[in-house]
mmCIF file of C-alpha atoms and ligand atoms in Angstrom:
data_model
loop_
_atom_site.group_PDB
_atom_site.id
_atom_site.type_symbol
_atom_site.label_atom_id
_atom_site.label_comp_id
_atom_site.label_asym_id
_atom_site.label_seq_id
_atom_site.Cartn_x
_atom_site.Cartn_y
_atom_site.Cartn_z
ATOM 1 C CA MET A 1382 -0.105 -7.887 19.841
ATOM 2 C CA LYS A 1383 1.662 -5.974 16.809
ATOM 3 C CA THR A 1384 -1.114 -4.537 14.585
ATOM 4 C CA VAL A 1385 -1.046 -3.734 10.685
ATOM 5 C CA LEU A 1386 -3.511 -2.184 8.193
ATOM 6 C CA ILE A 1387 -3.343 -3.335 4.429
ATOM 7 C CA THR A 1388 -5.214 -1.088 2.247
ATOM 8 C CA GLY A 1389 -6.828 -3.108 -0.780
ATOM 9 C CA ALA A 1390 -5.835 -6.353 1.151
ATOM 10 C CA ASN A 1391 -8.820 -8.354 -0.701
ATOM 11 C CA LYS A 1392 -6.594 -9.481 -3.430
ATOM 12 C CA GLY A 1393 -3.203 -9.168 -5.076
ATOM 13 C CA ILE A 1394 -0.156 -8.084 -3.259
ATOM 14 C CA GLY A 1395 -2.004 -6.829 -0.660
ATOM 15 C CA TYR A 1396 -3.906 -10.009 0.324
ATOM 16 C CA GLU A 1397 -0.696 -11.923 0.172
ATOM 17 C CA THR A 1398 1.151 -9.518 2.588
ATOM 18 C CA ALA A 1399 -1.830 -9.794 5.052
ATOM 19 C CA ARG A 1400 -1.384 -13.494 4.530
ATOM 20 C CA ARG A 1401 1.956 -13.512 5.714
ATOM 21 C CA LEU A 1402 2.185 -11.114 8.343
ATOM 22 C CA ALA A 1403 -1.005 -12.681 9.910
ATOM 23 C CA ALA A 1404 1.161 -16.041 9.657
ATOM 24 C CA GLN A 1405 3.714 -13.822 11.680
ATOM 25 C CA GLY A 1406 1.521 -13.241 14.609
ATOM 26 C CA PHE A 1407 0.412 -9.735 13.670
ATOM 27 C CA HIS A 1408 -3.480 -8.674 14.047
ATOM 28 C CA VAL A 1409 -4.277 -7.682 10.428
ATOM 29 C CA PHE A 1410 -6.679 -5.244 9.773
ATOM 30 C CA VAL A 1411 -7.908 -6.199 6.259
ATOM 31 C CA GLY A 1412 -8.564 -2.981 4.372
ATOM 32 C CA ALA A 1413 -11.280 -3.232 1.323
ATOM 33 C CA ARG A 1414 -13.508 -0.789 -0.447
ATOM 34 C CA ASN A 1415 -15.646 -3.776 -1.272
ATOM 35 C CA ALA A 1416 -17.379 -5.162 1.643
ATOM 36 C CA SER A 1417 -17.842 -8.634 0.586
ATOM 37 C CA ALA A 1418 -14.575 -9.234 -1.040
ATOM 38 C CA GLY A 1419 -12.953 -7.613 2.204
ATOM 39 C CA ARG A 1420 -14.801 -9.808 4.432
ATOM 40 C CA LYS A 1421 -14.147 -13.106 2.631
ATOM 41 C CA ALA A 1422 -10.581 -12.345 2.765
ATOM 42 C CA ALA A 1423 -10.218 -11.728 6.407
ATOM 43 C CA GLU A 1424 -12.244 -14.950 6.889
ATOM 44 C CA ALA A 1425 -9.904 -16.977 4.728
ATOM 45 C CA ILE A 1426 -6.861 -15.520 6.603
ATOM 46 C CA ALA A 1427 -8.547 -16.113 10.237
ATOM 47 C CA LYS A 1428 -9.120 -19.852 8.954
ATOM 48 C CA SER A 1429 -5.555 -20.869 10.074
ATOM 49 C CA GLY A 1430 -6.152 -19.456 13.367
ATOM 50 C CA ALA A 1431 -4.735 -16.014 12.642
ATOM 51 C CA LYS A 1432 -6.056 -12.988 13.874
ATOM 52 C CA ALA A 1433 -7.770 -10.839 10.814
ATOM 53 C CA THR A 1434 -10.269 -8.031 10.859
ATOM 54 C CA PHE A 1435 -12.027 -6.404 7.846
ATOM 55 C CA LEU A 1436 -12.080 -2.882 7.845
ATOM 56 C CA GLN A 1437 -14.096 -1.010 5.032
ATOM 57 C CA LEU A 1438 -11.883 1.563 3.763
ATOM 58 C CA ASP A 1439 -11.884 3.392 0.366
ATOM 59 C CA VAL A 1440 -8.911 5.244 0.248
ATOM 60 C CA SER A 1441 -10.309 7.831 -2.593
ATOM 61 C CA GLU A 1442 -13.082 8.809 0.035
ATOM 62 C CA PRO A 1443 -12.034 10.978 2.901
ATOM 63 C CA GLU A 1444 -15.203 10.153 4.911
ATOM 64 C CA SER A 1445 -14.523 6.687 4.532
ATOM 65 C CA VAL A 1446 -10.922 6.724 5.754
ATOM 66 C CA ILE A 1447 -12.110 8.693 9.003
ATOM 67 C CA ALA A 1448 -14.802 6.103 9.236
ATOM 68 C CA ALA A 1449 -12.272 3.302 9.241
ATOM 69 C CA ALA A 1450 -9.784 4.709 11.672
ATOM 70 C CA GLY A 1451 -12.991 5.083 14.212
ATOM 71 C CA GLU A 1452 -13.780 1.416 13.541
ATOM 72 C CA PHE A 1453 -10.177 0.363 13.756
ATOM 73 C CA ALA A 1454 -9.962 2.042 17.346
ATOM 74 C CA LYS A 1455 -12.899 -0.301 18.511
ATOM 75 C CA PHE A 1456 -10.533 -3.210 18.135
ATOM 76 C CA ALA A 1457 -6.887 -1.886 18.883
ATOM 77 C CA ASP A 1458 -5.422 1.447 20.396
ATOM 78 C CA HIS A 1459 -2.266 1.679 18.514
ATOM 79 C CA LEU A 1460 -1.287 0.527 14.911
ATOM 80 C CA ASP A 1461 2.365 -0.697 14.377
ATOM 81 C CA VAL A 1462 2.424 -0.901 10.627
ATOM 82 C CA LEU A 1463 0.408 0.930 7.793
ATOM 83 C CA VAL A 1464 0.998 -0.866 4.391
ATOM 84 C CA ASN A 1465 -0.324 1.712 1.676
ATOM 85 C CA ASN A 1466 -1.094 -0.782 -0.888
ATOM 86 C CA ALA A 1467 -4.310 -0.074 -2.849
ATOM 87 C CA GLY A 1468 -3.608 1.255 -6.212
ATOM 88 C CA ILE A 1469 -5.284 1.539 -9.750
ATOM 89 C CA LEU A 1470 -4.058 1.534 -13.383
ATOM 90 C CA LEU A 1471 -7.130 2.716 -15.182
ATOM 91 C CA ASP A 1472 -7.772 1.622 -18.813
ATOM 92 C CA ARG A 1473 -7.048 4.284 -21.387
ATOM 93 C CA ASP A 1474 -3.803 5.519 -19.503
ATOM 94 C CA SER A 1475 -1.733 5.598 -22.660
ATOM 95 C CA VAL A 1476 -0.865 8.558 -24.441
ATOM 96 C CA LEU A 1477 0.109 11.495 -22.254
ATOM 97 C CA LEU A 1478 -0.946 14.366 -24.764
ATOM 98 C CA THR A 1479 -4.510 12.899 -25.268
ATOM 99 C CA ILE A 1480 -5.428 11.317 -21.655
ATOM 100 C CA SER A 1481 -8.307 13.221 -20.043
ATOM 101 C CA ASP A 1482 -7.666 15.256 -16.780
ATOM 102 C CA ASP A 1483 -10.469 13.162 -15.264
ATOM 103 C CA LEU A 1484 -8.442 10.069 -15.690
ATOM 104 C CA ILE A 1485 -5.248 11.944 -14.215
ATOM 105 C CA GLN A 1486 -7.195 13.258 -11.326
ATOM 106 C CA LYS A 1487 -8.861 9.902 -10.584
ATOM 107 C CA THR A 1488 -5.252 8.054 -10.724
ATOM 108 C CA LEU A 1489 -3.712 10.533 -8.032
ATOM 109 C CA GLU A 1490 -6.726 10.248 -6.195
ATOM 110 C CA THR A 1491 -6.341 7.012 -5.257
ATOM 111 C CA ASN A 1492 -2.403 6.326 -5.802
ATOM 112 C CA THR A 1493 -1.129 9.532 -4.408
ATOM 113 C CA LEU A 1494 -3.529 11.160 -2.329
ATOM 114 C CA GLY A 1495 -5.059 8.134 -0.982
ATOM 115 C CA PRO A 1496 -1.545 6.930 0.784
ATOM 116 C CA LEU A 1497 -0.958 10.626 2.514
ATOM 117 C CA ARG A 1498 -4.808 10.692 3.428
ATOM 118 C CA VAL A 1499 -4.633 7.366 5.316
ATOM 119 C CA ALA A 1500 -1.287 8.025 6.772
ATOM 120 C CA ARG A 1501 -2.496 11.481 7.883
ATOM 121 C CA THR A 1502 -5.795 9.797 9.527
ATOM 122 C CA PHE A 1503 -4.137 7.142 11.300
ATOM 123 C CA ALA A 1504 -0.965 9.087 12.275
ATOM 124 C CA PRO A 1505 -2.241 9.369 16.147
ATOM 125 C CA LEU A 1506 -2.737 5.551 16.099
ATOM 126 C CA LEU A 1507 0.930 5.185 14.699
ATOM 127 C CA ALA A 1508 2.077 7.225 17.202
ATOM 128 C CA LYS A 1509 1.125 5.167 20.007
ATOM 129 C CA SER A 1510 3.375 2.270 18.637
ATOM 130 C CA SER A 1511 6.897 1.972 19.881
ATOM 131 C CA ALA A 1512 8.234 1.265 16.439
ATOM 132 C CA PRO A 1513 5.684 2.375 13.791
ATOM 133 C CA ARG A 1514 6.473 1.924 10.057
ATOM 134 C CA VAL A 1515 4.436 3.096 6.962
ATOM 135 C CA ILE A 1516 5.338 1.170 3.431
ATOM 136 C CA ASN A 1517 3.985 3.034 0.463
ATOM 137 C CA VAL A 1518 3.796 0.332 -2.424
ATOM 138 C CA SER A 1519 5.028 2.448 -5.426
ATOM 139 C CA SER A 1520 6.308 1.113 -8.679
ATOM 140 C CA LEU A 1521 9.647 1.425 -10.802
ATOM 141 C CA ALA A 1522 7.276 3.270 -13.463
ATOM 142 C CA GLY A 1523 7.519 5.967 -10.889
ATOM 143 C CA GLN A 1524 11.460 6.011 -11.016
ATOM 144 C CA LEU A 1525 12.744 9.100 -12.462
ATOM 145 C CA THR A 1526 16.410 7.789 -12.827
ATOM 146 C CA GLY A 1527 17.064 6.559 -16.464
ATOM 147 C CA GLY A 1528 14.079 8.918 -17.640
ATOM 148 C CA ALA A 1529 10.246 8.124 -18.111
ATOM 149 C CA HIS A 1530 8.774 5.250 -20.511
ATOM 150 C CA ALA A 1531 5.888 5.753 -22.644
ATOM 151 C CA TRP A 1532 3.807 3.255 -20.540
ATOM 152 C CA ALA A 1533 0.774 4.543 -18.400
ATOM 153 C CA PRO A 1534 1.624 8.175 -17.943
ATOM 154 C CA ALA A 1535 -0.813 8.912 -15.141
ATOM 155 C CA TYR A 1536 -0.090 5.797 -13.280
ATOM 156 C CA SER A 1537 3.501 6.378 -13.512
ATOM 157 C CA ILE A 1538 3.259 10.266 -12.456
ATOM 158 C CA SER A 1539 0.999 9.139 -9.306
ATOM 159 C CA LYS A 1540 3.748 6.773 -8.356
ATOM 160 C CA THR A 1541 6.523 9.549 -8.851
ATOM 161 C CA ALA A 1542 4.339 11.692 -6.500
ATOM 162 C CA LEU A 1543 3.930 8.960 -4.214
ATOM 163 C CA ASN A 1544 7.517 8.755 -3.641
ATOM 164 C CA GLY A 1545 7.407 12.361 -2.777
ATOM 165 C CA VAL A 1546 4.876 11.461 -0.307
ATOM 166 C CA THR A 1547 7.063 8.883 1.178
ATOM 167 C CA SER A 1548 9.914 11.379 1.509
ATOM 168 C CA GLN A 1549 7.805 14.068 2.879
ATOM 169 C CA LEU A 1550 6.400 11.856 5.412
ATOM 170 C CA ALA A 1551 9.783 10.525 6.802
ATOM 171 C CA VAL A 1552 10.454 14.051 7.762
ATOM 172 C CA ALA A 1553 6.929 14.705 8.983
ATOM 173 C CA LEU A 1554 7.050 11.462 11.079
ATOM 174 C CA PRO A 1555 10.334 11.264 12.649
ATOM 175 C CA LYS A 1556 9.622 8.502 15.038
ATOM 176 C CA CYS A 1557 8.196 6.244 11.912
ATOM 177 C CA ALA A 1558 10.067 4.380 9.165
ATOM 178 C CA VAL A 1559 8.508 5.513 5.866
ATOM 179 C CA ASN A 1560 9.643 3.929 2.685
ATOM 180 C CA SER A 1561 8.358 3.294 -0.723
ATOM 181 C CA VAL A 1562 8.548 -0.342 -2.425
ATOM 182 C CA SER A 1563 8.614 -1.631 -6.217
ATOM 183 C CA PRO A 1564 6.936 -4.965 -5.955
ATOM 184 C CA GLY A 1565 8.367 -5.799 -9.307
ATOM 185 C CA TRP A 1566 6.060 -6.999 -12.224
ATOM 186 C CA VAL A 1567 3.664 -9.067 -10.446
ATOM 187 C CA ARG A 1568 1.046 -11.738 -11.491
ATOM 188 C CA THR A 1569 -2.046 -10.100 -10.305
ATOM 189 C CA GLU A 1570 -5.133 -8.710 -11.893
ATOM 190 C CA MET A 1571 -3.353 -5.464 -12.484
ATOM 191 C CA GLY A 1572 0.022 -6.995 -13.260
ATOM 192 C CA GLY A 1573 -1.669 -9.913 -15.692
ATOM 193 C CA ALA A 1574 -0.825 -13.575 -16.179
ATOM 194 C CA GLY A 1575 2.450 -12.579 -18.205
ATOM 195 C CA ALA A 1576 4.107 -10.970 -15.213
ATOM 196 C CA THR A 1577 7.490 -12.107 -14.209
ATOM 197 C CA HIS A 1578 7.028 -12.192 -10.315
ATOM 198 C CA SER A 1579 4.622 -14.168 -7.962
ATOM 199 C CA VAL A 1580 2.908 -12.748 -5.473
ATOM 200 C CA GLU A 1581 5.077 -14.205 -2.737
ATOM 201 C CA GLU A 1582 8.144 -12.377 -4.633
ATOM 202 C CA GLY A 1583 5.835 -9.082 -4.869
ATOM 203 C CA ALA A 1584 5.219 -9.218 -1.063
ATOM 204 C CA ASP A 1585 8.680 -10.096 -0.050
ATOM 205 C CA THR A 1586 10.316 -6.403 0.611
ATOM 206 C CA ILE A 1587 6.925 -5.448 1.802
ATOM 207 C CA VAL A 1588 6.784 -8.066 4.615
ATOM 208 C CA TRP A 1589 10.698 -7.410 5.316
ATOM 209 C CA LEU A 1590 10.017 -3.884 5.888
ATOM 210 C CA ALA A 1591 6.914 -4.800 8.092
ATOM 211 C CA THR A 1592 9.117 -6.871 10.243
ATOM 212 C CA ASP A 1593 12.659 -7.048 9.962
ATOM 213 C CA ALA A 1594 14.138 -4.007 8.371
ATOM 214 C CA PRO A 1595 16.080 -1.793 10.628
ATOM 215 C CA GLN A 1596 13.862 1.034 12.313
ATOM 216 C CA ASN A 1597 16.237 3.707 11.166
ATOM 217 C CA LEU A 1598 15.984 2.957 7.460
ATOM 218 C CA THR A 1599 13.314 5.672 6.460
ATOM 219 C CA GLY A 1600 12.849 7.900 3.238
ATOM 220 C CA SER A 1601 14.126 5.461 0.822
ATOM 221 C CA PHE A 1602 12.692 3.646 -2.322
ATOM 222 C CA LEU A 1603 13.467 -0.224 -2.237
ATOM 223 C CA ARG A 1604 13.316 -2.940 -4.555
ATOM 224 C CA ASP A 1605 14.499 -6.737 -3.494
ATOM 225 C CA ARG A 1606 15.143 -5.196 0.160
ATOM 226 C CA GLU A 1607 17.568 -2.871 -1.299
ATOM 227 C CA PRO A 1608 17.563 0.777 -1.623
ATOM 228 C CA ILE A 1609 17.327 2.209 -5.264
ATOM 229 C CA PRO A 1610 17.426 5.167 -6.833
ATOM 230 C CA TRP A 1611 14.402 7.646 -6.988
HETATM 231 N N1 LIG B 1184 1.283 -6.042 -10.180
HETATM 232 C C1 LIG B 1184 2.235 -5.315 -10.781
HETATM 233 O O1 LIG B 1184 3.102 -5.716 -11.332
HETATM 234 C C2 LIG B 1184 2.644 -4.200 -9.713
HETATM 235 C C3 LIG B 1184 3.970 -3.594 -10.223
HETATM 236 C C4 LIG B 1184 4.147 -2.440 -9.310
HETATM 237 C C5 LIG B 1184 3.534 -1.662 -8.428
HETATM 238 N N2 LIG B 1184 2.058 -2.318 -7.920
HETATM 239 C C6 LIG B 1184 1.254 -1.825 -7.147
HETATM 240 O O2 LIG B 1184 1.118 -2.612 -6.045
HETATM 241 C C7 LIG B 1184 -0.154 -2.620 -5.535
HETATM 242 C C8 LIG B 1184 -1.145 -3.648 -5.204
HETATM 243 O O3 LIG B 1184 -1.025 -4.022 -6.926
HETATM 244 P P1 LIG B 1184 -2.077 -5.441 -7.305
HETATM 245 O O4 LIG B 1184 -1.003 -5.867 -8.370
HETATM 246 O O5 LIG B 1184 -1.815 -6.454 -6.405
HETATM 247 O O6 LIG B 1184 -3.234 -5.096 -8.053
HETATM 248 P P2 LIG B 1184 -4.605 -5.628 -7.993
HETATM 249 O O7 LIG B 1184 -4.778 -7.150 -7.716
HETATM 250 O O8 LIG B 1184 -5.414 -4.837 -8.816
HETATM 251 O O9 LIG B 1184 -5.106 -5.234 -6.537
HETATM 252 C C9 LIG B 1184 -5.583 -3.748 -5.960
HETATM 253 C C10 LIG B 1184 -6.149 -3.607 -4.629
HETATM 254 O O10 LIG B 1184 -6.501 -2.186 -4.646
HETATM 255 C C11 LIG B 1184 -7.619 -2.033 -4.535
HETATM 256 N N3 LIG B 1184 -8.222 -0.643 -4.507
HETATM 257 C C12 LIG B 1184 -8.499 0.251 -5.464
HETATM 258 N N4 LIG B 1184 -8.646 1.365 -5.508
HETATM 259 C C13 LIG B 1184 -8.849 1.153 -4.135
HETATM 260 C C14 LIG B 1184 -9.658 2.367 -3.354
HETATM 261 N N5 LIG B 1184 -9.733 3.362 -3.620
HETATM 262 N N6 LIG B 1184 -9.715 2.000 -1.992
HETATM 263 C C15 LIG B 1184 -9.372 1.038 -1.601
HETATM 264 N N7 LIG B 1184 -8.804 -0.194 -2.172
HETATM 265 C C16 LIG B 1184 -8.705 0.013 -3.632
HETATM 266 C C17 LIG B 1184 -8.324 -3.248 -5.049
HETATM 267 O O11 LIG B 1184 -9.877 -3.303 -4.718
HETATM 268 P P3 LIG B 1184 -10.766 -4.008 -5.586
HETATM 269 O O12 LIG B 1184 -10.834 -5.165 -5.456
HETATM 270 O O13 LIG B 1184 -12.004 -3.508 -4.893
HETATM 271 O O14 LIG B 1184 -10.637 -3.387 -6.912
HETATM 272 C C18 LIG B 1184 -7.341 -4.097 -4.777
HETATM 273 O O15 LIG B 1184 -7.846 -4.685 -3.688
HETATM 274 C C19 LIG B 1184 -0.866 -1.022 -6.223
HETATM 275 O O16 LIG B 1184 -0.328 -0.145 -5.756
HETATM 276 C C20 LIG B 1184 -0.056 -1.395 -7.526
HETATM 277 O O17 LIG B 1184 0.250 -0.213 -8.086
HETATM 278 C C21 LIG B 1184 1.743 -3.500 -8.842
#
């Protein structure tokens, strides 16, 4: 059975990705930092007869990631797909010249170092897959082409750096397809009710990369199933 770990899968784009991949026959590991929300999400997915297991995982805490890999190994001996979806957009992330170091560090810890940490820790389990894939959920806010916008500078920098992590991981894990995705502006707690995309649309390229995308597509930044400039 194919296995997938999705971080921050208790709600939003992560939950929708988990639901869709479970429906396609994956054993889905529902990563969540909040145990009750994570368990509830895994139970809701499993109700349809799919295989979903809650995995407590705070991507900003090294010990939590190590513990999660140990827990994962009790259920499965390999990981086929890692979706680094967990992300934060902090209040007060508004003006580059006045935001605090603390806000920037917290944002980088979760959005940039978190995905690298999870990929590094689960790399031995990914190595046991015949066609491993890592999908980093990034953002157009991190795209350098066209120049920056003034919106959410710490978040934007963290996603630019996440794209750097994707590019580096694609070299460090040559057997693995490693890509970044822009999901679009999606109606979630982060995106808000006025966003242009549904969660189904937001999860589409992520699900495609987890399942049908060519294995030799790696080191790219994608939107709507197509590579876009960094
Ligand atoms: N929505 C958009 O318009 C949009 C656009 C571009 C990119 N994205 C990206 O898409 C991804 C998913 O966002 P979303 O819109 O679905 O947001 P969301 O509804 O706010 O969900 C974010 C998820 O990340 C989890 N999370 C945050 N920090 C975490 C940590 N340290 N460890 C583990 N989990 C953590 C949250 O857990 P809790 O429930 O415990 O907070 C939640 O499950 C993010 O990476 C985001 O940057 C979103």
